[in-house]
Structure formats: structure tokens, C-alpha cells
CSV table of C-alpha atoms and ligand atoms in Angstrom, one decimal:
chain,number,residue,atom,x,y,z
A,1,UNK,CA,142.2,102.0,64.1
A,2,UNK,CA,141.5,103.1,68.0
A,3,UNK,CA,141.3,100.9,70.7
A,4,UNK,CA,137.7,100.4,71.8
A,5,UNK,CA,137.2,102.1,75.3
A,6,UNK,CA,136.4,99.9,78.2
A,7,UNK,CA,133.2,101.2,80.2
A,8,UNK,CA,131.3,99.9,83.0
A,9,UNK,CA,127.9,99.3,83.3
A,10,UNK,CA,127.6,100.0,87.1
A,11,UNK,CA,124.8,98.3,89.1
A,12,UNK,CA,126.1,99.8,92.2
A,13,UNK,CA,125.3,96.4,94.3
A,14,UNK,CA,127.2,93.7,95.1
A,15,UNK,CA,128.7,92.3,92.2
A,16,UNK,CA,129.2,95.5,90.0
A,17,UNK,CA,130.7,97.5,92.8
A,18,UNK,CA,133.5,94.7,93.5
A,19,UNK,CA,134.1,94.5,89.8
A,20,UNK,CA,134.9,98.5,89.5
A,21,UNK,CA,136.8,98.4,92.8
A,22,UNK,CA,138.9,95.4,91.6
A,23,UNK,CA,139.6,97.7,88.2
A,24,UNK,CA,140.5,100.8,90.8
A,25,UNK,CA,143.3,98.5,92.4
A,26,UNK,CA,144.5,97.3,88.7
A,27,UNK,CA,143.4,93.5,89.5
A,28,UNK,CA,141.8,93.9,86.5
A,29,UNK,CA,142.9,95.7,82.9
A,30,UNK,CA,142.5,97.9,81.3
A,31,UNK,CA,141.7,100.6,83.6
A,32,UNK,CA,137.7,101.7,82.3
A,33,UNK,CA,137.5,105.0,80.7
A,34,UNK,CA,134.1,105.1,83.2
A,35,UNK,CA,131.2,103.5,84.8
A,36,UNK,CA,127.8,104.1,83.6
A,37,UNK,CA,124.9,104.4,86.4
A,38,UNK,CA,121.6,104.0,84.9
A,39,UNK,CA,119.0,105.5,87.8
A,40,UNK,CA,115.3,104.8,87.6
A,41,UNK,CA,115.1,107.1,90.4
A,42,UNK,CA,113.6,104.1,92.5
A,43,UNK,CA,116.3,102.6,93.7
A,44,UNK,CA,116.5,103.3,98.1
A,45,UNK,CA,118.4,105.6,99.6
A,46,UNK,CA,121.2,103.3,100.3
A,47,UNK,CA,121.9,102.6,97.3
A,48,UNK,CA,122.3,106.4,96.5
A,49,UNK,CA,124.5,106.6,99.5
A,50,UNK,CA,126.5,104.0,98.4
A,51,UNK,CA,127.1,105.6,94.9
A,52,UNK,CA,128.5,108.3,96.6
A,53,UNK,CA,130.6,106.7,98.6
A,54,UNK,CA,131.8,104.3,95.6
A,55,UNK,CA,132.8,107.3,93.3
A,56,UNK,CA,135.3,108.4,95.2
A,57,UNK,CA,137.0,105.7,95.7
A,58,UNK,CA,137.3,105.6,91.8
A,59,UNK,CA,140.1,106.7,89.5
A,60,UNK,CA,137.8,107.0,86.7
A,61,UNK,CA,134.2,108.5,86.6
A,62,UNK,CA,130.9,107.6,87.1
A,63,UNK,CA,128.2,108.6,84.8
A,64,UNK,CA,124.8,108.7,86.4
A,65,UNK,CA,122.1,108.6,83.4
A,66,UNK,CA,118.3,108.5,83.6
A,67,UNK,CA,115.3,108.3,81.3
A,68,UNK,CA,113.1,110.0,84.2
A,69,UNK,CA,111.2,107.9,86.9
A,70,UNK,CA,110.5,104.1,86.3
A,71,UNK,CA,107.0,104.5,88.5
A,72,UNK,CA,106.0,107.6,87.2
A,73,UNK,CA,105.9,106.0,83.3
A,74,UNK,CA,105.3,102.8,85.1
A,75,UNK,CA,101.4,104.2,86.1
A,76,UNK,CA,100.8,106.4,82.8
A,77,UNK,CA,97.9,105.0,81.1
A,78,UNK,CA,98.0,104.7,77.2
A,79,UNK,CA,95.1,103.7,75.0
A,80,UNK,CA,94.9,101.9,71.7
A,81,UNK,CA,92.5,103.0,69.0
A,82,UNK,CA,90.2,100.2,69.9
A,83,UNK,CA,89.9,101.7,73.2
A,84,UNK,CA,92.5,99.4,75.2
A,85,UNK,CA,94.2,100.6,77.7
A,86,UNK,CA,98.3,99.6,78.4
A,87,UNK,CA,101.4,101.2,79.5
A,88,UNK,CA,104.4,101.5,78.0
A,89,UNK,CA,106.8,100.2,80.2
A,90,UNK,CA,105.8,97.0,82.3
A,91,UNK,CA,107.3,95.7,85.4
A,92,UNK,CA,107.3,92.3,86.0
A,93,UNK,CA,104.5,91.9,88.1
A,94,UNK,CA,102.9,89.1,89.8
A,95,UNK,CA,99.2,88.2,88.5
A,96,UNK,CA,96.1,87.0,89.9
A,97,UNK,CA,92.9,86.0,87.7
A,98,UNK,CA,89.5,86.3,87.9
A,99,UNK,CA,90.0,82.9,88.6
A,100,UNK,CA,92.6,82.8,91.0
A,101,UNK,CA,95.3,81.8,88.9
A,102,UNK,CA,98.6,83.1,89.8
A,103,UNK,CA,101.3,83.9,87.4
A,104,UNK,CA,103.8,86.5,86.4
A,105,UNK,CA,103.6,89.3,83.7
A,106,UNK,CA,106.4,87.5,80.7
A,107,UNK,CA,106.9,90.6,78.8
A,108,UNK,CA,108.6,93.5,81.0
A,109,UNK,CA,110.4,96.0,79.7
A,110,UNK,CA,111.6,98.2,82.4
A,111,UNK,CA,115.1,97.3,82.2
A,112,UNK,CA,115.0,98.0,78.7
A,113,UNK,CA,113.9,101.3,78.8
A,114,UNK,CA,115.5,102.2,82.3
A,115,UNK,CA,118.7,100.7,82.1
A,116,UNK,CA,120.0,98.8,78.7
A,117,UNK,CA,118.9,101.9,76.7
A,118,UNK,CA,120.1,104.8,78.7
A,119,UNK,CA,123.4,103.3,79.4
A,120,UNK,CA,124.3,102.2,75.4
A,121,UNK,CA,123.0,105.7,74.8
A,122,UNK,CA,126.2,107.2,77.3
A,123,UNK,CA,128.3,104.6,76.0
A,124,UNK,CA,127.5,105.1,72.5
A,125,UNK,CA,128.8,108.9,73.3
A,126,UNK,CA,131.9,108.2,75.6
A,127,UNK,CA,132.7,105.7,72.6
A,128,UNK,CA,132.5,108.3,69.8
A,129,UNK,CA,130.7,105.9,67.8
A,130,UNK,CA,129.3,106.8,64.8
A,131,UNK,CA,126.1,106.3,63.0
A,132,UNK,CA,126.0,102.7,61.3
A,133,UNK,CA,129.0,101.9,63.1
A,134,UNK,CA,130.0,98.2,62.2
A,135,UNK,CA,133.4,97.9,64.4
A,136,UNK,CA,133.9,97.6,68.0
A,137,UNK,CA,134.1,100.7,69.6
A,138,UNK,CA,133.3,99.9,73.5
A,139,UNK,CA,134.3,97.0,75.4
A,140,UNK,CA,131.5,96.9,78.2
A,141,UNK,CA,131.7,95.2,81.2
A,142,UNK,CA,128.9,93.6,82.9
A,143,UNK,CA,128.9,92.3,86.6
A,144,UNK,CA,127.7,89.2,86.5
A,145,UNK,CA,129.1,86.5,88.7
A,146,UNK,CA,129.6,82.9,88.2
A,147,UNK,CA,126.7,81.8,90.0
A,148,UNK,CA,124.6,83.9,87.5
A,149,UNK,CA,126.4,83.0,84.8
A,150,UNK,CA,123.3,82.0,82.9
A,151,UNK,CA,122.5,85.8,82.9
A,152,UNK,CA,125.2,86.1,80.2
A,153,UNK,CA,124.0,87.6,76.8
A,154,UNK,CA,126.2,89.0,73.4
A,155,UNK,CA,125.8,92.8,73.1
A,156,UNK,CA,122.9,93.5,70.6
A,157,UNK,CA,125.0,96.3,69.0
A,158,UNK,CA,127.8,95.4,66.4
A,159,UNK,CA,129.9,98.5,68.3
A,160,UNK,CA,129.5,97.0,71.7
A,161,UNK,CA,131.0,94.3,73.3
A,162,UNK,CA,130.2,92.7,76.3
A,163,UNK,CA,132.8,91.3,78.9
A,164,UNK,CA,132.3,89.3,82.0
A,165,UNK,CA,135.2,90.2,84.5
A,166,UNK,CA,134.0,88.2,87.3
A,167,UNK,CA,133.1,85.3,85.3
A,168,UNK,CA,137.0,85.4,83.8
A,169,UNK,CA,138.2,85.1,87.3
A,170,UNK,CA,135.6,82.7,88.1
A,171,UNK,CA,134.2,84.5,91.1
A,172,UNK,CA,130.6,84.3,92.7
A,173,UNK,CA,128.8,86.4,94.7
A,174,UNK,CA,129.8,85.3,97.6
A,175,UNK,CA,133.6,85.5,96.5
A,176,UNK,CA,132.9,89.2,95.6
A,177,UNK,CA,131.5,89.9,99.4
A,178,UNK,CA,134.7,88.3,101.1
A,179,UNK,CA,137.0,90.2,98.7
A,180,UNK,CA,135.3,93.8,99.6
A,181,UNK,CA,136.0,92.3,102.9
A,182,UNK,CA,139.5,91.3,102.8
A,183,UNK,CA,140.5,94.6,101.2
A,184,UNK,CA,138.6,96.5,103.6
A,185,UNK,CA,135.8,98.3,102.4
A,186,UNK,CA,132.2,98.0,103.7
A,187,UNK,CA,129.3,95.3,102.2
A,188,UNK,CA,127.9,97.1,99.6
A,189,UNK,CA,123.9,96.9,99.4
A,190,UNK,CA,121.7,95.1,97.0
A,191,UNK,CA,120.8,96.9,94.0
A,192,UNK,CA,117.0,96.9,92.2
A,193,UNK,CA,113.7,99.4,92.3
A,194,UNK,CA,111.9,99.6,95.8
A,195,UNK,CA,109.0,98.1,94.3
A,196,UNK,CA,110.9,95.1,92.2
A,197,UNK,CA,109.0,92.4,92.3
A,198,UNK,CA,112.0,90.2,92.0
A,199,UNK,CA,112.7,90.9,95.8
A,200,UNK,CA,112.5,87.8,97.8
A,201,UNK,CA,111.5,87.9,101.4
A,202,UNK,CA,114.5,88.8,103.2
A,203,UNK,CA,115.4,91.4,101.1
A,204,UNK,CA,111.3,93.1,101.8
A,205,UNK,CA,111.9,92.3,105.4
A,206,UNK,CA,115.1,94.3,104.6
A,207,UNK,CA,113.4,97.2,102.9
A,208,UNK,CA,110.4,97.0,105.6
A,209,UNK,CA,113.2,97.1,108.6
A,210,UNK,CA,116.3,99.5,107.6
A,211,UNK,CA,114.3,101.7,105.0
A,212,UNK,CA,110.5,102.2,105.9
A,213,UNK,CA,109.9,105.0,103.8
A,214,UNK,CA,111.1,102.7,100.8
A,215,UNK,CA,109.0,100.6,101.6
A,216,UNK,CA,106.2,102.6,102.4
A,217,UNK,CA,106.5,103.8,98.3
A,218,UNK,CA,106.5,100.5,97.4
A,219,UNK,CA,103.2,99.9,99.1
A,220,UNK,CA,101.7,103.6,97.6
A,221,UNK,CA,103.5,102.3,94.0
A,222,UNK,CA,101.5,99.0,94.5
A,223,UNK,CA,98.0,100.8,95.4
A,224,UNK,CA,98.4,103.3,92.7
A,225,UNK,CA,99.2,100.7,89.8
A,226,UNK,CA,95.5,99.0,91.0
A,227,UNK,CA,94.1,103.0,91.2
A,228,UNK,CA,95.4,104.0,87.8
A,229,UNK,CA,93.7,100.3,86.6
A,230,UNK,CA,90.6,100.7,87.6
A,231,UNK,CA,90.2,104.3,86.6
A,232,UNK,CA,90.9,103.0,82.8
A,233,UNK,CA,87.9,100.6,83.5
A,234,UNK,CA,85.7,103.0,85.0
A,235,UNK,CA,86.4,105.1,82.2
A,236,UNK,CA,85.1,102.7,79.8
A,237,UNK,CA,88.5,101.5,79.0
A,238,UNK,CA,89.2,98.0,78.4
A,239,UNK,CA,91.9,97.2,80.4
A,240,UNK,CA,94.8,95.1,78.8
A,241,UNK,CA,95.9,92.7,81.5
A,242,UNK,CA,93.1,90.8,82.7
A,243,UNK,CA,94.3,90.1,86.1
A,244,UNK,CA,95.4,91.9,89.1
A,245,UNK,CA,98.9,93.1,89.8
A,246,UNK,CA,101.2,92.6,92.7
A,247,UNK,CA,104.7,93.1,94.0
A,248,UNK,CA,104.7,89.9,96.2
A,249,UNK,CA,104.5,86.5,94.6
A,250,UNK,CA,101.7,85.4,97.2
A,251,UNK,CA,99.6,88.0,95.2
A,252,UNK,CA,98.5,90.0,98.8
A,253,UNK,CA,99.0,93.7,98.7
A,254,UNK,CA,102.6,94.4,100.2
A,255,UNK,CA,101.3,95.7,103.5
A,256,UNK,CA,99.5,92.3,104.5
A,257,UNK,CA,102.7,89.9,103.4
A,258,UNK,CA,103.7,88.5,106.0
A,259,UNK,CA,107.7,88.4,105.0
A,260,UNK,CA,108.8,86.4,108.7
A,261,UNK,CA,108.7,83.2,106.6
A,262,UNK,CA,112.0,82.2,104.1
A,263,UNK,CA,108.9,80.8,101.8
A,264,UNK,CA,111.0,81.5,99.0
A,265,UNK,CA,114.2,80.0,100.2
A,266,UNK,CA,115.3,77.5,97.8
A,267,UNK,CA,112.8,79.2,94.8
A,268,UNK,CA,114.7,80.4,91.9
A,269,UNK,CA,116.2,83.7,92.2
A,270,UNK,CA,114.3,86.0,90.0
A,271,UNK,CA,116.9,88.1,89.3
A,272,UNK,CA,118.7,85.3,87.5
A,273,UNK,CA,116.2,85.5,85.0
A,274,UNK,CA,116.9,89.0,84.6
A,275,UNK,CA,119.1,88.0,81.6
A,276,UNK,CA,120.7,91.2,80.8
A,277,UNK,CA,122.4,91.7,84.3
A,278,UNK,CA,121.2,94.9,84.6
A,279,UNK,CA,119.6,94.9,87.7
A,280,UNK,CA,120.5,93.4,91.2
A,281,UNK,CA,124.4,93.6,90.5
B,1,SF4,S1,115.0,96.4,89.4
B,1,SF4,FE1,113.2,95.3,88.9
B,1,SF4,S2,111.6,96.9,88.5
B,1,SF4,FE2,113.7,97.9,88.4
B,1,SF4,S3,114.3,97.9,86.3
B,1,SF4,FE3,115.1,96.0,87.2
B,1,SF4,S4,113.6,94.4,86.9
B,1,SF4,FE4,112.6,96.4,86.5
């Protein structure tokens, strides 16, 4: 029988970079057959940079897989046969009712389709695994750290299995940061969509500071989510959601937050519930 390959599903932020870096140096083994990069085409420009940068410092290579853009299927209207209008992939958005109640769309499925998917689909192939497959065949390594350790979840395929690096040597974020330090190599950046509503405020005041044209398509993405909306309406369409979307958990349009504030200091870290430690590693 063959060894399964070890793969890595690359986040390119903090955690996942440290995590490949660390396998580059041999601190931890095997060495991966690869990393696996699933792009939404959404991410900013710095994390793009970074990729490039992080590739070559690689023995092994990097795999950049997509399933198109995230915010282009993210605004295509579907409708049901009863005439209700949805989309196919949902980002977890904020919500605001008719009656002012705020909440949070439960259901996404953007790291699904944009991430999870596309990257079992390369590793399925750099695995050679075959259909019905009931074996191991790929050892995949996920970057969550210690403090997110609740973000730990089994691989859903028999062939796949999932391993925590950073959580065997019982490192946290913070411990990944001063190790990139220590060995010299720059802070790598944080890793999501432009327009992730898991963003707290620093990391928009971030966006809105270092990479105004990110942000400035976050604030077009956010405007043409409630365009695209109301043209189902207007069209006769019932539309599925109810409420209105936002990016920002204060449910204002992105361009009037006003981000100065650390409101959300101390407020659960969003991506923590992003189970699958896809995104923001
Ligand atoms: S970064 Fe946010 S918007 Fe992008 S796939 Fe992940 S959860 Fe969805």
C-alpha cells in the first residue's frame, strides 16, 4: 500500500504561512508533496503579493485553484419555480429587518464552494485517489492554531485526513507571528475576501488605510448585493431573505462605518466560527 501524500491547504495568512515555512525548514515532517491555494479572486492585493513571495521560499509547490469569482456568483440572481428569488452561494452577511432586528445570515456557503471544494478537488488529483476510494490517500494539513482550536473538524472524505500542525506543537497565533520573526522573514498579512463580513474593525480600518481600492470594492460589492436585490423585487420577484444585507455588523453601508472605535474588541472573533479553517489562516 502507498503512503498517503501530505498536502497543504494554504490560507496564505498568518497561521497557514508559518505552518508551510516551518515544513520548508524540516521543523515539521514529512516534507508536503504541496500546498493548495484556493483563490476567490477577492482576496487584496497583499495577499497576492505575499503568495508570491511565499512560493519561493518553498521547496515544494504551490497550487493556486479557483472556482471563478466569489462576488461575481455571489450577485447572480436564481429563481425558484414559485418565483423566489436566491443565490447560490451566500456570504455571511449581516441582516437588518423590516423591523430593525439585526442578525446574521446562519447558512453561508462561500467557503464551501470557494475553498473546501476546490482544494479536495486538487487534492483528490495530487493524491491519485480513486473513485469510491475508502483508504487514506492524503494527509491534509490545516492551519489552525491553538487559540482556534475549536475550529477543528474530521475530514468529510474517507480518503482525506486532516492534521493540525500547529495545534501538535501547541502554538497560537501569536506564537506563529514571533516565530516568522525570529527566523527572519516579514509579518505575513491576514487572509479573507475584501468584502468578509467577518472583518472586525481594525482589520476595515486596515483595508480602508493601506488598500483603498480593496476597499473601495467592498463598498461597490456591498451596493451591488442591495442593486441586484431590489431588481428581483422590482421584477416581481419575491426576494428570499427578508431583510437587508451588510458587510458591517452595525448594519450601515461600509462607507458611513465609522471603524475609529475597537467596538468589537473583546466580541467573538468571527472567524472562529468559521469551523473549517479555511479562511483567515
Ligand atoms: S473569507 Fe469570508 S467571504 Fe471569503 S470565503 Fe471565507 S467566510 Fe466567505
Amino acid at each position: 500500500m502507498t503512503e498517503p501524500v501530505h498536502i497543504i491547504s494554504l490560507g496564505a495568512g498568518v497561521q497557514s504561512s508559518t505552518m508551510a515555512l516551518m515544513a520548508a525548514k524540516g521543523e515539521i515532517a514529512p516534507m508536503p508533496v504541496a500546498a493548495v491555494f484556493a483563490d476567490t479572486q477577492d482576496e487584496p492585493q497583499s495577499i497576492y503579493r505575499w503568495l508570491d513571495w511565499l512560493e519561493k521560499q518553498l521547496p515544494f509547490p504551490v497550487h493556486r485553484v479557483t472556482r471563478g469569482s466569489l462576488s461575481a456568483q455571489a450577485l447572480k440572481m436564481r429563481t425558484t419555480k414559485d418565483g423566489r428569488s436566491f443565490t447560490v452561494t451566500s456570504i455571511p452577511y449581516f441582516t437588518l429587518s423590516a423591523d430593525g432586528q439585526r442578525g446574521k445570515i446562519q447558512h453561508r456557503t462561500c467557503t464551501a464552494d470557494f475553498k473546501i471544494d476546490p482544494i479536495l478537488k486538487k487534492v483528490r488529483e495530487l493524491g491519485r485517489i480513486k473513485r469510491g476510494q475508502k483508504t487514506v490517500g492524503a494527509i491534509q494539513w490545516i492551519g489552525i492554531s491553538l487559540d482556534e482550536a475549536t475550529r477543528m473538524k474530521p475530514s468529510r472524505k474517507p480518503w482525506a485526513e486532516s492534521r493540525w500542525p500547529l495545534i501538535e506543537l501547541r502554538l497560537s497565533r501569536h506564537d506563529c507571528l514571533r516565530w516568522m520573526e525570529r527566523n527572519g522573514y516579514p509579518k505575513p498579512p491576514r487572509s479573507a475576501c475584501i468584502y468578509c463580513p467577518y472583518h472586525n474593525n481594525a482589520e476595515w480600518r486596515r483595508l480602508k488605510s493601506e488598500e483603498p481600492d480593496a476597499f473601495e470594492r467592498a463598498v461597490a460589492f456591498e451596493r451591488a448585493v442591495a442593486f441586484e436585490r431590489a431588481a428581483s423585487v422590482t421584477k416581481g420577484l419575491t426576494d428570499n431573505f427578508h431583510s437587508k444585507l451588510f458587510l458591517h455588523r452595525s448594519c450601515v453601508p461600509l462607507d458611513q462605518v465609522d471603524f475609529s472605535t475597537d467596538e468589537d474588541r473583546g466580541q467573538t472573533n468571527l472567524f472562529e466560527n468559521e469551523c473549517e479553517g479555511m479562511c483567515g489562516v
